[in-house]
Tab-separated table of N, CA and C and ligand atoms in Angstrom:
chain	number	residue	atom	x	y	z
A	3	MET	N	-30.911	-8.879	59.334
A	3	MET	CA	-31.046	-8.237	58.038
A	3	MET	C	-32.226	-8.851	57.278
A	4	GLY	N	-33.069	-8.039	56.695
A	4	GLY	CA	-34.238	-8.529	55.967
A	4	GLY	C	-33.850	-9.014	54.579
A	5	PRO	N	-34.843	-9.444	53.845
A	5	PRO	CA	-34.582	-9.914	52.475
A	5	PRO	C	-34.159	-8.748	51.586
A	6	PRO	N	-33.405	-9.040	50.529
A	6	PRO	CA	-33.020	-7.953	49.630
A	6	PRO	C	-34.265	-7.363	48.963
A	7	VAL	N	-34.275	-6.083	48.857
A	7	VAL	CA	-35.423	-5.420	48.236
A	7	VAL	C	-35.122	-5.252	46.750
A	8	SER	N	-36.033	-5.694	45.935
A	8	SER	CA	-35.824	-5.566	44.497
A	8	SER	C	-36.840	-4.582	43.933
A	9	ILE	N	-36.344	-3.564	43.318
A	9	ILE	CA	-37.241	-2.559	42.741
A	9	ILE	C	-36.996	-2.521	41.240
A	10	SER	N	-38.054	-2.732	40.485
A	10	SER	CA	-37.901	-2.665	39.039
A	10	SER	C	-37.868	-1.208	38.612
A	11	THR	N	-36.860	-0.866	37.844
A	11	THR	CA	-36.781	0.506	37.356
A	11	THR	C	-37.253	0.583	35.909
A	12	LYS	N	-37.748	-0.538	35.415
A	12	LYS	CA	-38.193	-0.556	34.021
A	12	LYS	C	-39.577	0.065	33.901
A	13	GLN	N	-39.791	0.631	32.737
A	13	GLN	CA	-41.080	1.237	32.452
A	13	GLN	C	-41.942	0.219	31.692
A	14	PRO	N	-42.997	-0.310	32.304
A	14	PRO	CA	-43.757	-1.343	31.612
A	14	PRO	C	-44.546	-0.802	30.422
A	15	ALA	N	-44.465	-1.508	29.333
A	15	ALA	CA	-45.240	-1.124	28.141
A	15	ALA	C	-46.409	-2.102	28.028
A	16	ARG	N	-47.369	-1.941	28.910
A	16	ARG	CA	-48.490	-2.886	28.941
A	16	ARG	C	-49.282	-2.858	27.638
A	17	GLY	N	-49.691	-4.049	27.215
A	17	GLY	CA	-50.496	-4.140	26.007
A	17	GLY	C	-49.674	-4.096	24.724
A	18	HIS	N	-48.359	-4.006	24.868
A	18	HIS	CA	-47.509	-3.923	23.687
A	18	HIS	C	-46.634	-5.178	23.585
A	19	ALA	N	-46.485	-5.686	22.372
A	19	ALA	CA	-45.582	-6.820	22.142
A	19	ALA	C	-44.872	-6.600	20.809
A	20	LEU	N	-43.563	-6.837	20.810
A	20	LEU	CA	-42.788	-6.646	19.579
A	20	LEU	C	-42.468	-8.006	18.960
A	21	TYR	N	-42.956	-8.217	17.749
A	21	TYR	CA	-42.573	-9.391	16.961
A	21	TYR	C	-41.252	-9.041	16.293
A	22	TYR	N	-40.272	-9.909	16.469
A	22	TYR	CA	-38.945	-9.562	15.965
A	22	TYR	C	-38.183	-10.826	15.600
A	23	SER	N	-37.048	-10.605	14.944
A	23	SER	CA	-36.117	-11.681	14.646
A	23	SER	C	-34.737	-11.236	15.099
A	24	GLN	N	-33.990	-12.148	15.659
A	24	GLN	CA	-32.642	-11.818	16.137
A	24	GLN	C	-31.707	-11.466	14.979
A	25	LEU	N	-32.085	-11.899	13.782
A	25	LEU	CA	-31.216	-11.710	12.625
A	25	LEU	C	-31.506	-10.417	11.875
A	26	CYS	N	-32.467	-9.663	12.344
A	26	CYS	CA	-32.972	-8.525	11.578
A	26	CYS	C	-32.430	-7.201	12.116
A	27	GLY	N	-31.703	-6.475	11.253
A	27	GLY	CA	-31.118	-5.197	11.660
A	27	GLY	C	-32.162	-4.142	11.981
A	28	PHE	N	-33.292	-4.177	11.275
A	28	PHE	CA	-34.371	-3.222	11.559
A	28	PHE	C	-34.920	-3.452	12.970
A	29	CYS	N	-34.979	-4.728	13.351
A	29	CYS	CA	-35.447	-5.077	14.702
A	29	CYS	C	-34.459	-4.585	15.748
A	30	THR	N	-33.173	-4.730	15.444
A	30	THR	CA	-32.133	-4.288	16.383
A	30	THR	C	-32.278	-2.802	16.680
A	31	ARG	N	-32.607	-2.029	15.649
A	31	ARG	CA	-32.769	-0.579	15.856
A	31	ARG	C	-33.924	-0.292	16.793
A	32	VAL	N	-35.037	-1.003	16.596
A	32	VAL	CA	-36.198	-0.794	17.476
A	32	VAL	C	-35.865	-1.227	18.905
A	33	LEU	N	-35.137	-2.329	19.022
A	33	LEU	CA	-34.768	-2.810	20.358
A	33	LEU	C	-33.844	-1.808	21.060
A	34	GLN	N	-33.003	-1.141	20.280
A	34	GLN	CA	-32.121	-0.112	20.868
A	34	GLN	C	-32.943	1.060	21.407
A	35	VAL	N	-33.973	1.435	20.667
A	35	VAL	CA	-34.850	2.525	21.133
A	35	VAL	C	-35.566	2.100	22.408
A	36	ALA	N	-36.085	0.868	22.414
A	36	ALA	CA	-36.788	0.367	23.601
A	36	ALA	C	-35.855	0.335	24.805
A	37	ARG	N	-34.611	-0.055	24.569
A	37	ARG	CA	-33.643	-0.127	25.665
A	37	ARG	C	-33.303	1.277	26.169
A	38	ALA	N	-33.140	2.211	25.269
A	38	ALA	CA	-32.817	3.586	25.663
A	38	ALA	C	-33.945	4.193	26.498
A	39	LEU	N	-35.172	3.778	26.217
A	39	LEU	CA	-36.331	4.279	26.973
A	39	LEU	C	-36.549	3.474	28.253
A	40	ASN	N	-35.719	2.457	28.438
A	40	ASN	CA	-35.825	1.578	29.612
A	40	ASN	C	-37.178	0.879	29.664
A	41	LEU	N	-37.625	0.483	28.496
A	41	LEU	CA	-38.957	-0.111	28.381
A	41	LEU	C	-38.956	-1.599	28.691
A	42	GLU	N	-39.954	-2.032	29.422
A	42	GLU	CA	-40.178	-3.461	29.618
A	42	GLU	C	-41.197	-3.879	28.566
A	43	LEU	N	-40.680	-4.364	27.461
A	43	LEU	CA	-41.514	-4.649	26.297
A	43	LEU	C	-41.516	-6.149	26.034
A	44	GLU	N	-42.689	-6.719	25.902
A	44	GLU	CA	-42.754	-8.154	25.616
A	44	GLU	C	-42.208	-8.426	24.220
A	45	LEU	N	-41.259	-9.369	24.127
A	45	LEU	CA	-40.644	-9.691	22.848
A	45	LEU	C	-41.125	-11.053	22.368
A	46	ARG	N	-41.498	-11.131	21.109
A	46	ARG	CA	-41.971	-12.393	20.529
A	46	ARG	C	-41.095	-12.732	19.317
A	47	ASP	N	-40.284	-13.751	19.469
A	47	ASP	CA	-39.309	-14.134	18.455
A	47	ASP	C	-39.976	-15.012	17.387
A	48	VAL	N	-40.046	-14.502	16.163
A	48	VAL	CA	-40.764	-15.225	15.116
A	48	VAL	C	-39.981	-16.427	14.573
A	49	ASP	N	-38.678	-16.496	14.873
A	49	ASP	CA	-37.885	-17.630	14.395
A	49	ASP	C	-37.833	-18.775	15.398
A	50	PHE	N	-37.821	-18.423	16.673
A	50	PHE	CA	-37.564	-19.459	17.679
A	50	PHE	C	-38.739	-19.771	18.595
A	51	GLU	N	-39.814	-19.029	18.510
A	51	GLU	CA	-40.990	-19.331	19.337
A	51	GLU	C	-42.099	-19.880	18.434
A	52	ALA	N	-42.496	-21.083	18.738
A	52	ALA	CA	-43.476	-21.770	17.895
A	52	ALA	C	-44.757	-20.940	17.775
A	53	GLY	N	-45.228	-20.821	16.563
A	53	GLY	CA	-46.524	-20.177	16.330
A	53	GLY	C	-46.478	-18.667	16.177
A	54	ARG	N	-45.361	-18.054	16.524
A	54	ARG	CA	-45.314	-16.579	16.501
A	54	ARG	C	-45.427	-16.014	15.086
A	55	ARG	N	-44.714	-16.628	14.135
A	55	ARG	CA	-44.736	-16.118	12.763
A	55	ARG	C	-46.168	-16.197	12.211
A	56	GLN	N	-46.825	-17.323	12.467
A	56	GLN	CA	-48.186	-17.509	11.976
A	56	GLN	C	-49.142	-16.497	12.615
A	57	GLU	N	-48.951	-16.287	13.912
A	57	GLU	CA	-49.743	-15.307	14.666
A	57	GLU	C	-49.622	-13.921	14.036
A	58	LEU	N	-48.389	-13.588	13.682
A	58	LEU	CA	-48.110	-12.282	13.076
A	58	LEU	C	-48.787	-12.172	11.711
A	59	MET	N	-48.691	-13.250	10.919
A	59	MET	CA	-49.283	-13.208	9.575
A	59	MET	C	-50.800	-13.128	9.659
A	60	THR	N	-51.370	-13.869	10.565
A	60	THR	CA	-52.826	-13.881	10.706
A	60	THR	C	-53.331	-12.538	11.246
A	61	GLY	N	-52.644	-12.045	12.273
A	61	GLY	CA	-53.120	-10.819	12.918
A	61	GLY	C	-52.776	-9.568	12.140
A	62	GLY	N	-51.521	-9.492	11.702
A	62	GLY	CA	-51.048	-8.260	11.072
A	62	GLY	C	-51.197	-8.257	9.561
A	63	GLY	N	-51.297	-9.444	8.966
A	63	GLY	CA	-51.494	-9.523	7.522
A	63	GLY	C	-50.240	-9.895	6.746
A	64	LYS	N	-49.066	-9.810	7.376
A	64	LYS	CA	-47.824	-10.249	6.714
A	64	LYS	C	-46.791	-10.629	7.770
A	65	GLY	N	-45.783	-11.372	7.337
A	65	GLY	CA	-44.808	-11.917	8.285
A	65	GLY	C	-43.612	-11.027	8.536
A	66	GLN	N	-43.655	-9.806	8.021
A	66	GLN	CA	-42.496	-8.908	8.142
A	66	GLN	C	-42.269	-8.470	9.590
A	67	VAL	N	-40.989	-8.435	9.959
A	67	VAL	CA	-40.598	-7.914	11.265
A	67	VAL	C	-39.680	-6.707	11.068
A	68	PRO	N	-39.629	-5.774	12.006
A	68	PRO	CA	-40.373	-5.778	13.264
A	68	PRO	C	-41.837	-5.383	13.074
A	69	CYS	N	-42.654	-5.827	14.013
A	69	CYS	CA	-44.051	-5.413	14.046
A	69	CYS	C	-44.454	-5.268	15.514
A	70	LEU	N	-45.051	-4.148	15.814
A	70	LEU	CA	-45.493	-3.897	17.187
A	70	LEU	C	-47.000	-4.156	17.283
A	71	ARG	N	-47.353	-5.083	18.154
A	71	ARG	CA	-48.774	-5.355	18.408
A	71	ARG	C	-49.215	-4.481	19.576
A	72	ILE	N	-50.225	-3.677	19.322
A	72	ILE	CA	-50.685	-2.730	20.338
A	72	ILE	C	-52.119	-3.070	20.706
A	73	GLU	N	-52.320	-3.438	21.943
A	73	GLU	CA	-53.676	-3.770	22.398
A	73	GLU	C	-54.183	-2.649	23.294
A	74	GLN	N	-55.289	-2.063	22.894
A	74	GLN	CA	-55.867	-0.952	23.663
A	74	GLN	C	-56.629	-1.494	24.870
A	75	ALA	N	-56.964	-0.590	25.772
A	75	ALA	CA	-57.687	-0.981	26.985
A	75	ALA	C	-59.039	-1.602	26.645
A	76	ASP	N	-59.636	-1.193	25.521
A	76	ASP	CA	-60.947	-1.744	25.143
A	76	ASP	C	-60.819	-3.074	24.392
A	77	GLY	N	-59.598	-3.580	24.267
A	77	GLY	CA	-59.384	-4.889	23.643
A	77	GLY	C	-59.094	-4.834	22.153
A	78	SER	N	-59.246	-3.653	21.537
A	78	SER	CA	-58.953	-3.565	20.107
A	78	SER	C	-57.433	-3.633	19.897
A	79	VAL	N	-57.061	-4.175	18.739
A	79	VAL	CA	-55.638	-4.433	18.478
A	79	VAL	C	-55.200	-3.756	17.189
A	80	ASN	N	-54.028	-3.118	17.245
A	80	ASN	CA	-53.403	-2.567	16.041
A	80	ASN	C	-52.051	-3.235	15.841
A	81	TRP	N	-51.711	-3.440	14.580
A	81	TRP	CA	-50.412	-4.036	14.238
A	81	TRP	C	-49.622	-2.982	13.479
A	82	MET	N	-48.505	-2.554	14.027
A	82	MET	CA	-47.712	-1.502	13.402
A	82	MET	C	-46.420	-2.088	12.830
A	83	TYR	N	-46.272	-1.984	11.494
A	83	TYR	CA	-45.043	-2.394	10.827
A	83	TYR	C	-44.155	-1.165	10.622
A	84	GLU	N	-42.973	-1.372	10.149
A	84	GLU	CA	-41.980	-0.350	9.809
A	84	GLU	C	-41.221	0.135	11.051
A	85	SER	N	-39.938	-0.169	11.048
A	85	SER	CA	-39.096	0.149	12.207
A	85	SER	C	-39.107	1.639	12.552
A	86	ALA	N	-39.109	2.503	11.526
A	86	ALA	CA	-39.080	3.950	11.808
A	86	ALA	C	-40.383	4.376	12.504
A	87	ASP	N	-41.509	3.832	12.036
A	87	ASP	CA	-42.805	4.180	12.647
A	87	ASP	C	-42.885	3.657	14.082
A	88	ILE	N	-42.393	2.429	14.278
A	88	ILE	CA	-42.434	1.835	15.627
A	88	ILE	C	-41.545	2.638	16.577
A	89	SER	N	-40.337	2.988	16.114
A	89	SER	CA	-39.415	3.758	16.956
A	89	SER	C	-40.037	5.097	17.334
A	90	ARG	N	-40.645	5.748	16.348
A	90	ARG	CA	-41.270	7.055	16.606
A	90	ARG	C	-42.417	6.898	17.604
A	91	TYR	N	-43.219	5.861	17.420
A	91	TYR	CA	-44.352	5.608	18.329
A	91	TYR	C	-43.849	5.398	19.761
A	92	LEU	N	-42.807	4.588	19.917
A	92	LEU	CA	-42.295	4.302	21.266
A	92	LEU	C	-41.770	5.583	21.915
A	93	GLN	N	-41.060	6.375	21.117
A	93	GLN	CA	-40.522	7.627	21.675
A	93	GLN	C	-41.645	8.581	22.061
A	94	GLN	N	-42.688	8.638	21.233
A	94	GLN	CA	-43.790	9.562	21.527
A	94	GLN	C	-44.591	9.121	22.752
A	95	HIS	N	-44.729	7.795	22.920
A	95	HIS	CA	-45.587	7.310	23.995
A	95	HIS	C	-44.859	7.066	25.300
A	96	PHE	N	-43.562	6.837	25.240
A	96	PHE	CA	-42.869	6.407	26.458
A	96	PHE	C	-41.686	7.283	26.863
A	97	SER	N	-41.470	8.402	26.168
A	97	SER	CA	-40.401	9.298	26.623
A	97	SER	C	-40.872	9.981	27.889
A	98	SER	N	-39.950	10.089	28.860
A	98	SER	CA	-40.398	10.716	30.117
A	98	SER	C	-39.946	12.171	30.163
B	105	LIG	N1	-38.882	-1.209	5.951
B	105	LIG	C1	-38.999	-2.266	6.915
B	105	LIG	C2	-38.124	-3.421	6.502
B	105	LIG	C3	-38.295	-4.647	7.412
B	105	LIG	C4	-37.698	-5.889	6.787
B	105	LIG	O1	-37.189	-5.872	5.646
B	105	LIG	N2	-37.738	-6.987	7.538
B	105	LIG	C5	-37.271	-8.247	7.049
B	105	LIG	C6	-36.319	-8.891	8.056
B	105	LIG	S1	-34.828	-7.932	8.231
B	105	LIG	C7	-38.442	-9.206	6.924
B	105	LIG	O2	-39.247	-9.337	7.830
B	105	LIG	N3	-38.549	-9.878	5.769
B	105	LIG	C8	-39.525	-10.916	5.594
B	105	LIG	C9	-40.854	-10.418	5.136
B	105	LIG	O3	-40.977	-9.246	4.730
B	105	LIG	O4	-41.814	-11.206	5.184
B	105	LIG	C10	-38.667	-1.735	8.306
B	105	LIG	O5	-37.928	-0.739	8.388
B	105	LIG	O6	-39.171	-2.275	9.293
């Protein structure tokens, strides 16, 4: 018998990272949308990962979560705040 074959069924969201807090209900809603879409989304915890909150404030302009960091293929970066906007963006870009 050969080695077990592992196939990822997740949909990678390359270039995307979600700044979030485990304590934030708005973040939970976005995470539920990401899970429903079966998205493999990089998560950056602003409370428990050193430097993340500062990164968010410097890059996005404020420390509010959730915030989706979107890096385009050309290297340009957008920071999207507001859970409703992020949820809508994820659904528009990753619904199959
Ligand atoms: N309208 C925003 C509200 C987000 C919000 O209030 N986030 C809180 C955490 S639950 C926060 O980051 N507060 C700290 C701050 O604004 O710097 C949304 O829907 O995303």
